[in-house]
Amino acid sequence: EPQSLVPGSSDYARVSSDSGTGALHRAAGVNSSLIYIGFGSGLGDPNFDAVRRWSMAKIGPNFHTHYRLCRDSEVKALRELHSDGSVVPVAYGSDFGDLVPFLQGLAPGGAKDIEVSLTTASEVAYSTLLTRAHEDSVLLASLLANPLGDRVLMPPVMMRVPQQVYSSADPAARAEHRCDAAVESSQLGTTILVGGELSGVSSALTFMLLGGSHRAGSVPLLVNYRKVRTTQKRPIEDLIRREASQIGIIATPSSDLPVIDLAIDDFYFDKKHGARALADLKSLNLGRLVIGCHTNDEKELLAALDGAGMDAATLYLGRLNSGDVGAYARQVDAVRAPQLARKVVRTLTAEHLPSTPYNVLMLLTILIRDEQILAGSTPTLVDQFVALLMSEGLMSSGRQRLD
């Protein structure tokens, strides 16, 4: 009989170096969903932690969903701990005594599924969107003199007409064409959001979901259409279930779905699979639907939606005007905002750069970091701008975060 059930450092070293044990641990995590029961800080055990890190590095978070049972009071902290998506915390109750009845309910003849309450699902969804918003606004957040708190995204420029139509209109017509992004975020129904390269479609979709995320009875969710599995009979529902279970909105991909406020990024209509995707969308129980697509793809998408019997409004992402640039500059440095804004606008105009959020934030980044450039010539600023664009870190992450 063993003298102790508490492993010491030598026991950990022996087990960790055992290749057979390591292979069994990895196989369990690859072939099945795991439920961690009774783990406090024990999930930081060298063996469990090594297996989780190996799984995330080699396979990613989307292969199998793993769960960690915990008390209600522990859910928020554990979501932050497992923000990489490797483990989904599931509350079994408020007290330790609730664990046994909860497990009994999972047995054959008991409850068929782990249920996530609507309140918890909404909190998880909102927290996920906020995290994404912080990532999307990483450049701006790194410059801010005063943190924005929950308002981590600047309102996007939304218009009812394409940019070229807006630019050629008279001032009175321009005022009618431009929309209030906050108001549009609270609208129901179906909306197509159209934007060009680096115009900030992904960030705008996140903004719209955050703006309507406190609607009672619905849960906001952002998915990317490029992750859809076209071989599925219901490809959009399959995508929603996979994404929702990964972040903890539902416990498993087969769980009942709440009413979803859905935003789809990178949507494109192809004749082979598009009709089935739209039919699937129409049949889903959605509170609202926002579809992000690239410029020039909206006409075909509108025609397809009309053919499927789905009415949709169309909004276009526009470029920032001098007032918008000033608003960005005030968030960075309220005292020097006029000087910063003038320099940015002059540079955009002189170099024929589109006044997208991405370009404005990049120029503000350079100006804030180098006082001499702020007082110096436009060519020097442009040189720095190109150098920053070409830097591997911002080039790879900036496109994903700001578009």
Tab-separated table of C-alpha atoms in Angstrom:
chain	number	residue	atom	x	y	z
A	1	GLU	CA	0.000	0.000	0.000
A	2	PRO	CA	1.340	3.492	-0.769
A	3	GLN	CA	2.363	5.527	2.226
A	4	SER	CA	1.102	8.773	0.735
A	5	LEU	CA	-1.291	10.007	-1.962
A	6	VAL	CA	0.413	13.382	-2.144
A	7	PRO	CA	3.052	13.356	-4.905
A	8	GLY	CA	6.341	15.042	-4.194
A	9	SER	CA	8.737	16.808	-6.541
A	10	SER	CA	10.559	13.547	-7.358
A	11	ASP	CA	7.215	11.912	-8.254
A	12	TYR	CA	6.379	14.772	-10.601
A	13	ALA	CA	9.791	14.540	-12.222
A	14	ARG	CA	9.460	10.779	-12.718
A	15	VAL	CA	5.954	10.972	-14.231
A	16	SER	CA	6.766	14.018	-16.376
A	17	SER	CA	9.755	12.253	-17.911
A	18	ASP	CA	7.806	9.053	-18.601
A	19	SER	CA	7.063	9.046	-22.345
A	20	GLY	CA	4.257	6.493	-22.046
A	21	THR	CA	2.369	8.520	-19.471
A	22	GLY	CA	2.781	11.668	-21.522
A	23	ALA	CA	1.457	9.926	-24.619
A	24	LEU	CA	-1.627	8.688	-22.730
A	25	HIS	CA	-2.335	12.172	-21.396
A	26	ARG	CA	-2.071	13.721	-24.858
A	27	ALA	CA	-4.185	10.988	-26.460
A	28	ALA	CA	-6.975	11.545	-23.918
A	29	GLY	CA	-7.108	15.239	-24.731
A	30	VAL	CA	-6.995	14.696	-28.488
A	31	ASN	CA	-9.557	11.897	-28.740
A	32	SER	CA	-12.155	13.111	-26.236
A	33	SER	CA	-13.597	16.081	-24.438
A	34	LEU	CA	-12.326	16.145	-20.853
A	35	ILE	CA	-14.225	17.307	-17.776
A	36	TYR	CA	-11.982	18.515	-14.944
A	37	ILE	CA	-13.717	17.893	-11.616
A	38	GLY	CA	-12.449	18.982	-8.229
A	39	PHE	CA	-9.530	21.027	-9.536
A	40	GLY	CA	-8.486	24.134	-7.698
A	41	SER	CA	-4.958	25.243	-8.464
A	42	GLY	CA	-4.373	21.594	-9.376
A	43	LEU	CA	-4.976	22.280	-13.029
A	44	GLY	CA	-1.611	24.015	-12.941
A	45	ASP	CA	-0.107	20.586	-12.178
A	46	PRO	CA	2.997	20.194	-14.395
A	47	ASN	CA	1.471	17.224	-16.200
A	48	PHE	CA	-1.928	18.736	-16.915
A	49	ASP	CA	-0.443	22.104	-17.818
A	50	ALA	CA	2.067	20.542	-20.213
A	51	VAL	CA	-0.685	18.544	-21.951
A	52	ARG	CA	-2.895	21.619	-22.362
A	53	ARG	CA	-0.033	23.695	-23.759
A	54	TRP	CA	0.939	20.886	-26.153
A	55	SER	CA	-2.672	20.564	-27.349
A	56	MET	CA	-3.023	24.320	-27.948
A	57	ALA	CA	0.282	24.481	-29.847
A	58	LYS	CA	-0.214	21.396	-32.026
A	59	ILE	CA	-3.980	21.268	-32.521
A	60	GLY	CA	-5.498	24.565	-31.373
A	61	PRO	CA	-8.613	25.218	-29.275
A	62	ASN	CA	-11.205	24.065	-31.841
A	63	PHE	CA	-10.638	20.292	-31.956
A	64	HIS	CA	-12.305	19.164	-28.724
A	65	THR	CA	-13.911	21.331	-26.071
A	66	HIS	CA	-12.739	20.620	-22.513
A	67	TYR	CA	-14.662	21.677	-19.400
A	68	ARG	CA	-13.773	22.628	-15.854
A	69	LEU	CA	-16.515	22.352	-13.234
A	70	CYS	CA	-16.512	25.158	-10.690
A	71	ARG	CA	-18.723	27.165	-8.349
A	72	ASP	CA	-20.709	30.162	-9.593
A	73	SER	CA	-18.338	32.571	-7.843
A	74	GLU	CA	-15.313	31.137	-9.668
A	75	VAL	CA	-16.595	31.378	-13.251
A	76	LYS	CA	-15.403	34.917	-14.052
A	77	ALA	CA	-11.848	34.376	-12.782
A	78	LEU	CA	-11.541	31.015	-14.534
A	79	ARG	CA	-12.746	32.469	-17.852
A	80	GLU	CA	-9.881	34.955	-17.645
A	81	LEU	CA	-7.456	32.181	-16.694
A	82	HIS	CA	-8.546	30.048	-19.664
A	83	SER	CA	-9.001	32.934	-22.105
A	84	ASP	CA	-6.993	30.982	-24.700
A	85	GLY	CA	-10.053	28.766	-25.219
A	86	SER	CA	-8.379	25.557	-24.013
A	87	VAL	CA	-10.902	24.966	-21.206
A	88	VAL	CA	-14.491	26.195	-20.723
A	89	PRO	CA	-15.549	26.783	-17.081
A	90	VAL	CA	-19.030	25.424	-16.244
A	91	ALA	CA	-20.712	26.296	-12.941
A	92	TYR	CA	-22.369	23.427	-11.063
A	93	GLY	CA	-23.884	25.601	-8.334
A	94	SER	CA	-23.051	28.045	-5.580
A	95	ASP	CA	-21.745	25.532	-3.021
A	96	PHE	CA	-19.543	22.440	-3.048
A	97	GLY	CA	-22.597	20.432	-2.012
A	98	ASP	CA	-24.196	21.151	-5.403
A	99	LEU	CA	-21.556	19.100	-7.220
A	100	VAL	CA	-22.963	15.616	-6.577
A	101	PRO	CA	-26.547	16.436	-7.691
A	102	PHE	CA	-25.113	18.150	-10.761
A	103	LEU	CA	-23.053	15.074	-11.702
A	104	GLN	CA	-26.007	12.782	-11.040
A	105	GLY	CA	-28.018	14.856	-13.463
A	106	LEU	CA	-25.457	14.121	-16.183
A	107	ALA	CA	-25.786	10.361	-15.775
A	108	PRO	CA	-28.094	8.298	-18.037
A	109	GLY	CA	-31.640	9.038	-16.979
A	110	GLY	CA	-30.618	12.418	-15.580
A	111	ALA	CA	-30.307	15.754	-17.340
A	112	LYS	CA	-29.241	15.287	-20.950
A	113	ASP	CA	-26.926	18.237	-21.132
A	114	ILE	CA	-24.992	20.809	-19.173
A	115	GLU	CA	-27.057	23.965	-19.299
A	116	VAL	CA	-25.631	27.460	-19.469
A	117	SER	CA	-28.059	30.078	-18.187
A	118	LEU	CA	-29.024	32.955	-20.464
A	119	THR	CA	-27.470	35.404	-17.999
A	120	THR	CA	-24.169	33.510	-18.004
A	121	ALA	CA	-24.223	33.130	-21.793
A	122	SER	CA	-24.769	36.869	-22.230
A	123	GLU	CA	-21.950	37.705	-19.814
A	124	VAL	CA	-19.578	35.304	-21.584
A	125	ALA	CA	-20.497	36.702	-25.007
A	126	TYR	CA	-20.120	40.315	-23.890
A	127	SER	CA	-16.780	39.583	-22.226
A	128	THR	CA	-15.530	37.849	-25.388
A	129	LEU	CA	-16.501	40.834	-27.531
A	130	LEU	CA	-14.798	43.244	-25.139
A	131	THR	CA	-11.625	41.183	-25.302
A	132	ARG	CA	-11.776	41.282	-29.087
A	133	ALA	CA	-12.414	45.011	-28.996
A	134	HIS	CA	-9.327	45.538	-26.833
A	135	GLU	CA	-7.306	43.528	-29.361
A	136	ASP	CA	-8.810	45.413	-32.309
A	137	SER	CA	-7.924	48.755	-30.754
A	138	VAL	CA	-4.460	47.685	-29.605
A	139	LEU	CA	-2.736	50.613	-31.337
A	140	LEU	CA	-5.154	53.181	-29.947
A	141	ALA	CA	-5.166	51.596	-26.500
A	142	SER	CA	-1.377	51.794	-26.342
A	143	LEU	CA	-1.537	55.552	-26.915
A	144	LEU	CA	-4.468	56.622	-24.771
A	145	ALA	CA	-3.804	59.119	-22.021
A	146	ASN	CA	-7.144	58.193	-20.416
A	147	PRO	CA	-8.433	54.602	-20.645
A	148	LEU	CA	-11.738	54.182	-22.451
A	149	GLY	CA	-13.017	51.447	-20.138
A	150	ASP	CA	-15.702	49.411	-21.903
A	151	ARG	CA	-15.762	51.912	-24.797
A	152	VAL	CA	-12.633	50.476	-26.377
A	153	LEU	CA	-13.687	50.990	-29.991
A	154	MET	CA	-14.137	54.337	-31.681
A	155	PRO	CA	-17.501	54.607	-33.506
A	156	PRO	CA	-17.040	53.635	-37.168
A	157	VAL	CA	-18.105	55.950	-39.977
A	158	MET	CA	-21.290	54.441	-41.437
A	159	MET	CA	-23.104	55.718	-44.507
A	160	ARG	CA	-26.129	54.705	-46.556
A	161	VAL	CA	-24.230	55.169	-49.833
A	162	PRO	CA	-20.752	54.146	-51.062
A	163	GLN	CA	-17.825	56.467	-50.336
A	164	GLN	CA	-17.587	57.758	-53.916
A	165	VAL	CA	-21.262	58.791	-53.897
A	166	TYR	CA	-20.834	60.462	-50.515
A	167	SER	CA	-17.710	62.343	-51.646
A	168	SER	CA	-19.439	63.819	-54.697
A	169	ALA	CA	-22.577	64.897	-52.806
A	170	ASP	CA	-23.259	68.423	-51.550
A	171	PRO	CA	-22.974	69.143	-47.798
A	172	ALA	CA	-26.711	68.815	-47.163
A	173	ALA	CA	-26.857	65.420	-48.858
A	174	ARG	CA	-23.769	64.254	-46.984
A	175	ALA	CA	-25.486	64.950	-43.679
A	176	GLU	CA	-28.387	62.731	-44.753
A	177	HIS	CA	-26.124	59.967	-46.044
A	178	ARG	CA	-24.095	59.596	-42.849
A	179	CYS	CA	-25.542	57.431	-40.067
A	180	ASP	CA	-25.177	57.388	-36.305
A	181	ALA	CA	-23.239	54.176	-35.612
A	182	ALA	CA	-24.654	53.864	-32.094
A	183	VAL	CA	-28.224	54.076	-33.396
A	184	GLU	CA	-27.551	51.538	-36.146
A	185	SER	CA	-26.100	49.158	-33.558
A	186	SER	CA	-29.438	48.987	-31.755
A	187	GLN	CA	-31.518	48.193	-34.853
A	188	LEU	CA	-33.098	44.785	-35.438
A	189	GLY	CA	-33.462	42.933	-38.722
A	190	THR	CA	-30.747	42.158	-41.269
A	191	THR	CA	-27.967	44.572	-42.226
A	192	ILE	CA	-25.198	44.234	-44.795
A	193	LEU	CA	-22.043	46.117	-43.764
A	194	VAL	CA	-19.770	46.842	-46.719
A	195	GLY	CA	-16.119	47.883	-46.485
A	196	GLY	CA	-12.905	47.908	-48.484
A	197	GLU	CA	-9.365	46.837	-47.651
A	198	LEU	CA	-8.347	47.847	-44.117
A	199	SER	CA	-11.576	49.822	-43.685
A	200	GLY	CA	-12.259	48.147	-40.342
A	201	VAL	CA	-15.146	45.782	-41.121
A	202	SER	CA	-14.295	43.375	-38.298
A	203	SER	CA	-14.011	46.172	-35.749
A	204	ALA	CA	-17.272	47.714	-36.984
A	205	LEU	CA	-19.084	44.383	-36.595
A	206	THR	CA	-17.742	44.111	-33.051
A	207	PHE	CA	-18.882	47.683	-32.347
A	208	MET	CA	-22.394	46.908	-33.593
A	209	LEU	CA	-22.691	43.815	-31.424
A	210	LEU	CA	-21.388	45.645	-28.354
A	211	GLY	CA	-23.909	48.407	-28.978
A	212	GLY	CA	-26.794	45.965	-28.890
A	213	SER	CA	-25.354	43.401	-26.485
A	214	HIS	CA	-27.492	44.487	-23.533
A	215	ARG	CA	-30.743	43.589	-25.286
A	216	ALA	CA	-32.698	41.300	-23.002
A	217	GLY	CA	-33.188	37.762	-24.219
A	218	SER	CA	-30.422	37.583	-26.822
A	219	VAL	CA	-26.712	36.740	-26.918
A	220	PRO	CA	-24.236	38.488	-29.288
A	221	LEU	CA	-21.878	36.329	-31.357
A	222	LEU	CA	-19.328	37.183	-34.053
A	223	VAL	CA	-18.255	34.407	-36.460
A	224	ASN	CA	-16.070	34.316	-39.552
A	225	TYR	CA	-17.624	32.796	-42.664
A	226	ARG	CA	-14.258	31.475	-43.802
A	227	LYS	CA	-14.492	28.913	-40.991
A	228	VAL	CA	-17.744	27.475	-42.354
A	229	ARG	CA	-17.803	23.782	-43.247
A	230	THR	CA	-19.638	23.667	-46.555
A	231	THR	CA	-20.123	19.907	-46.345
A	232	GLN	CA	-22.569	20.377	-43.460
A	233	LYS	CA	-26.287	20.238	-44.166
A	234	ARG	CA	-26.719	23.355	-42.029
A	235	PRO	CA	-23.368	25.108	-42.397
A	236	ILE	CA	-24.210	28.345	-40.550
A	237	GLU	CA	-25.813	26.611	-37.583
A	238	ASP	CA	-22.809	24.277	-37.404
A	239	LEU	CA	-20.467	27.293	-37.374
A	240	ILE	CA	-22.529	29.046	-34.693
A	241	ARG	CA	-22.587	25.942	-32.493
A	242	ARG	CA	-18.841	25.406	-32.768
A	243	GLU	CA	-18.025	29.030	-31.951
A	244	ALA	CA	-20.640	29.292	-29.174
A	245	SER	CA	-19.451	26.132	-27.442
A	246	GLN	CA	-15.811	27.164	-27.737
A	247	ILE	CA	-16.316	30.413	-25.822
A	248	GLY	CA	-18.873	28.993	-23.360
A	249	ILE	CA	-22.184	30.410	-24.611
A	250	ILE	CA	-23.432	26.819	-24.769
A	251	ALA	CA	-21.890	23.848	-23.011
A	252	THR	CA	-21.580	21.542	-26.021
A	253	PRO	CA	-22.129	21.921	-29.774
A	254	SER	CA	-25.387	19.958	-29.423
A	255	SER	CA	-26.813	22.128	-26.613
A	256	ASP	CA	-29.888	24.268	-27.164
A	257	LEU	CA	-29.020	27.646	-28.658
A	258	PRO	CA	-30.285	30.895	-27.130
A	259	VAL	CA	-31.559	33.686	-29.367
A	260	ILE	CA	-28.422	34.943	-31.128
A	261	ASP	CA	-27.578	38.462	-32.304
A	262	LEU	CA	-25.284	37.279	-35.077
A	263	ALA	CA	-22.539	39.086	-36.996
A	264	ILE	CA	-20.802	37.253	-39.842
A	265	ASP	CA	-17.436	38.534	-41.020
A	266	ASP	CA	-15.874	37.918	-44.452
A	267	PHE	CA	-19.109	36.695	-46.008
A	268	TYR	CA	-19.117	35.939	-49.725
A	269	PHE	CA	-21.857	34.408	-51.831
A	270	ASP	CA	-20.872	31.505	-54.053
A	271	LYS	CA	-23.368	29.751	-56.279
A	272	LYS	CA	-22.369	26.289	-55.138
A	273	HIS	CA	-22.931	26.720	-51.386
A	274	GLY	CA	-24.394	30.202	-50.900
A	275	ALA	CA	-28.078	29.305	-51.321
A	276	ARG	CA	-27.843	26.615	-48.639
A	277	ALA	CA	-26.084	29.023	-46.272
A	278	LEU	CA	-28.788	31.677	-46.728
A	279	ALA	CA	-31.579	29.120	-46.288
A	280	ASP	CA	-29.901	28.055	-43.061
A	281	LEU	CA	-29.653	31.687	-41.906
A	282	LYS	CA	-33.330	32.277	-42.625
A	283	SER	CA	-34.381	29.282	-40.526
A	284	LEU	CA	-32.340	30.248	-37.457
A	285	ASN	CA	-33.804	31.979	-34.407
A	286	LEU	CA	-31.825	35.221	-34.640
A	287	GLY	CA	-32.492	38.464	-32.812
A	288	ARG	CA	-30.641	40.373	-35.495
A	289	LEU	CA	-28.169	39.667	-38.293
A	290	VAL	CA	-25.242	41.764	-39.552
A	291	ILE	CA	-23.290	40.462	-42.548
A	292	GLY	CA	-19.887	41.957	-43.305
A	293	CYS	CA	-18.714	41.773	-46.906
A	294	HIS	CA	-16.123	43.396	-49.170
A	295	THR	CA	-16.822	46.265	-51.525
A	296	ASN	CA	-18.397	45.183	-54.846
A	297	ASP	CA	-19.745	41.955	-53.318
A	298	GLU	CA	-22.848	43.565	-51.853
A	299	LYS	CA	-24.994	43.631	-55.008
A	300	GLU	CA	-24.783	39.886	-55.541
A	301	LEU	CA	-25.407	39.297	-51.830
A	302	LEU	CA	-28.439	41.619	-51.818
A	303	ALA	CA	-29.894	39.830	-54.835
A	304	ALA	CA	-29.352	36.446	-53.170
A	305	LEU	CA	-30.978	37.626	-49.928
A	306	ASP	CA	-33.930	38.976	-51.874
A	307	GLY	CA	-34.244	35.653	-53.689
A	308	ALA	CA	-34.279	33.888	-50.328
A	309	GLY	CA	-37.048	36.180	-49.086
A	310	MET	CA	-34.823	38.109	-46.672
A	311	ASP	CA	-35.034	41.907	-46.503
A	312	ALA	CA	-31.789	43.697	-45.681
A	313	ALA	CA	-30.558	47.239	-45.187
A	314	THR	CA	-27.132	48.194	-46.552
A	315	LEU	CA	-24.554	50.311	-44.756
A	316	TYR	CA	-21.154	51.330	-46.092
A	317	LEU	CA	-18.040	52.019	-44.045
A	318	GLY	CA	-16.742	55.464	-44.942
A	319	ARG	CA	-13.488	57.296	-44.513
A	320	LEU	CA	-12.732	59.547	-41.589
A	321	ASN	CA	-13.173	63.272	-42.114
A	322	SER	CA	-11.160	65.958	-40.318
A	323	GLY	CA	-13.629	65.952	-37.419
A	324	ASP	CA	-13.256	62.180	-37.008
A	325	VAL	CA	-9.470	62.465	-37.080
A	326	GLY	CA	-9.738	65.147	-34.401
A	327	ALA	CA	-11.807	62.793	-32.240
A	328	TYR	CA	-9.110	60.110	-32.536
A	329	ALA	CA	-6.429	62.675	-31.693
A	330	ARG	CA	-8.328	63.862	-28.591
A	331	GLN	CA	-8.400	60.324	-27.272
A	332	VAL	CA	-4.634	60.156	-27.689
A	333	ASP	CA	-3.647	63.593	-26.373
A	334	ALA	CA	-6.356	66.155	-25.571
A	335	VAL	CA	-3.865	69.025	-25.250
A	336	ARG	CA	-2.083	68.539	-28.570
A	337	ALA	CA	-5.103	67.127	-30.440
A	338	PRO	CA	-5.461	70.052	-32.895
A	339	GLN	CA	-1.776	69.885	-33.855
A	340	LEU	CA	-1.860	66.096	-34.193
A	341	ALA	CA	-5.037	66.136	-36.276
A	342	ARG	CA	-3.745	68.821	-38.650
A	343	LYS	CA	-0.509	66.897	-39.224
A	344	VAL	CA	-2.365	63.648	-39.910
A	345	VAL	CA	-4.867	65.268	-42.297
A	346	ARG	CA	-2.102	67.094	-44.199
A	347	THR	CA	-0.149	63.850	-44.573
A	348	LEU	CA	-3.158	61.859	-45.753
A	349	THR	CA	-3.991	64.551	-48.320
A	350	ALA	CA	-0.464	65.121	-49.580
A	351	GLU	CA	0.321	61.420	-49.981
A	352	HIS	CA	-3.161	60.463	-51.288
A	353	LEU	CA	-3.613	57.960	-48.470
A	354	PRO	CA	-7.163	56.793	-47.673
A	355	SER	CA	-8.302	58.134	-44.309
A	356	THR	CA	-9.125	54.753	-42.809
A	357	PRO	CA	-8.942	54.119	-39.046
A	358	TYR	CA	-5.886	51.967	-39.653
A	359	ASN	CA	-3.907	54.701	-41.445
A	360	VAL	CA	-4.956	57.392	-38.962
A	361	LEU	CA	-3.925	55.269	-35.982
A	362	MET	CA	-0.601	54.406	-37.584
A	363	LEU	CA	0.203	58.081	-38.199
A	364	LEU	CA	-0.853	59.033	-34.674
A	365	THR	CA	1.365	56.267	-33.328
A	366	ILE	CA	4.399	57.740	-35.083
A	367	LEU	CA	3.629	61.331	-34.089
A	368	ILE	CA	3.144	60.494	-30.418
A	369	ARG	CA	6.324	58.457	-30.239
A	370	ASP	CA	8.558	61.015	-31.942
A	371	GLU	CA	8.261	64.717	-31.033
A	372	GLN	CA	10.698	65.732	-33.793
A	373	ILE	CA	8.507	64.194	-36.512
A	374	LEU	CA	5.474	66.046	-35.137
A	375	ALA	CA	7.330	69.305	-35.663
A	376	GLY	CA	9.119	68.186	-38.807
A	377	SER	CA	8.355	67.525	-42.464
A	378	THR	CA	5.703	65.320	-44.025
A	379	PRO	CA	8.231	63.206	-46.003
A	380	THR	CA	9.904	62.172	-42.749
A	381	LEU	CA	6.539	61.136	-41.362
A	382	VAL	CA	5.744	59.159	-44.516
A	383	ASP	CA	9.101	57.364	-44.327
A	384	GLN	CA	8.313	56.328	-40.771
A	385	PHE	CA	4.803	55.320	-41.825
A	386	VAL	CA	6.139	52.985	-44.523
A	387	ALA	CA	8.726	51.567	-42.119
A	388	LEU	CA	6.018	50.851	-39.554
A	389	LEU	CA	3.847	49.199	-42.195
A	390	MET	CA	6.708	46.962	-43.221
A	391	SER	CA	7.575	45.925	-39.691
A	392	GLU	CA	6.626	42.299	-39.292
A	393	GLY	CA	4.732	42.667	-36.032
A	394	LEU	CA	2.322	45.423	-37.090
A	395	MET	CA	1.970	44.145	-40.626
A	396	SER	CA	0.853	40.705	-39.485
A	397	SER	CA	-1.227	41.688	-36.490
A	398	GLY	CA	-2.495	45.072	-37.622
A	399	ARG	CA	-4.373	43.723	-40.599
A	400	GLN	CA	-6.144	41.155	-38.449
A	401	ARG	CA	-6.901	43.536	-35.612
A	402	LEU	CA	-8.050	46.595	-37.523
A	403	ASP	CA	-9.767	44.987	-40.504
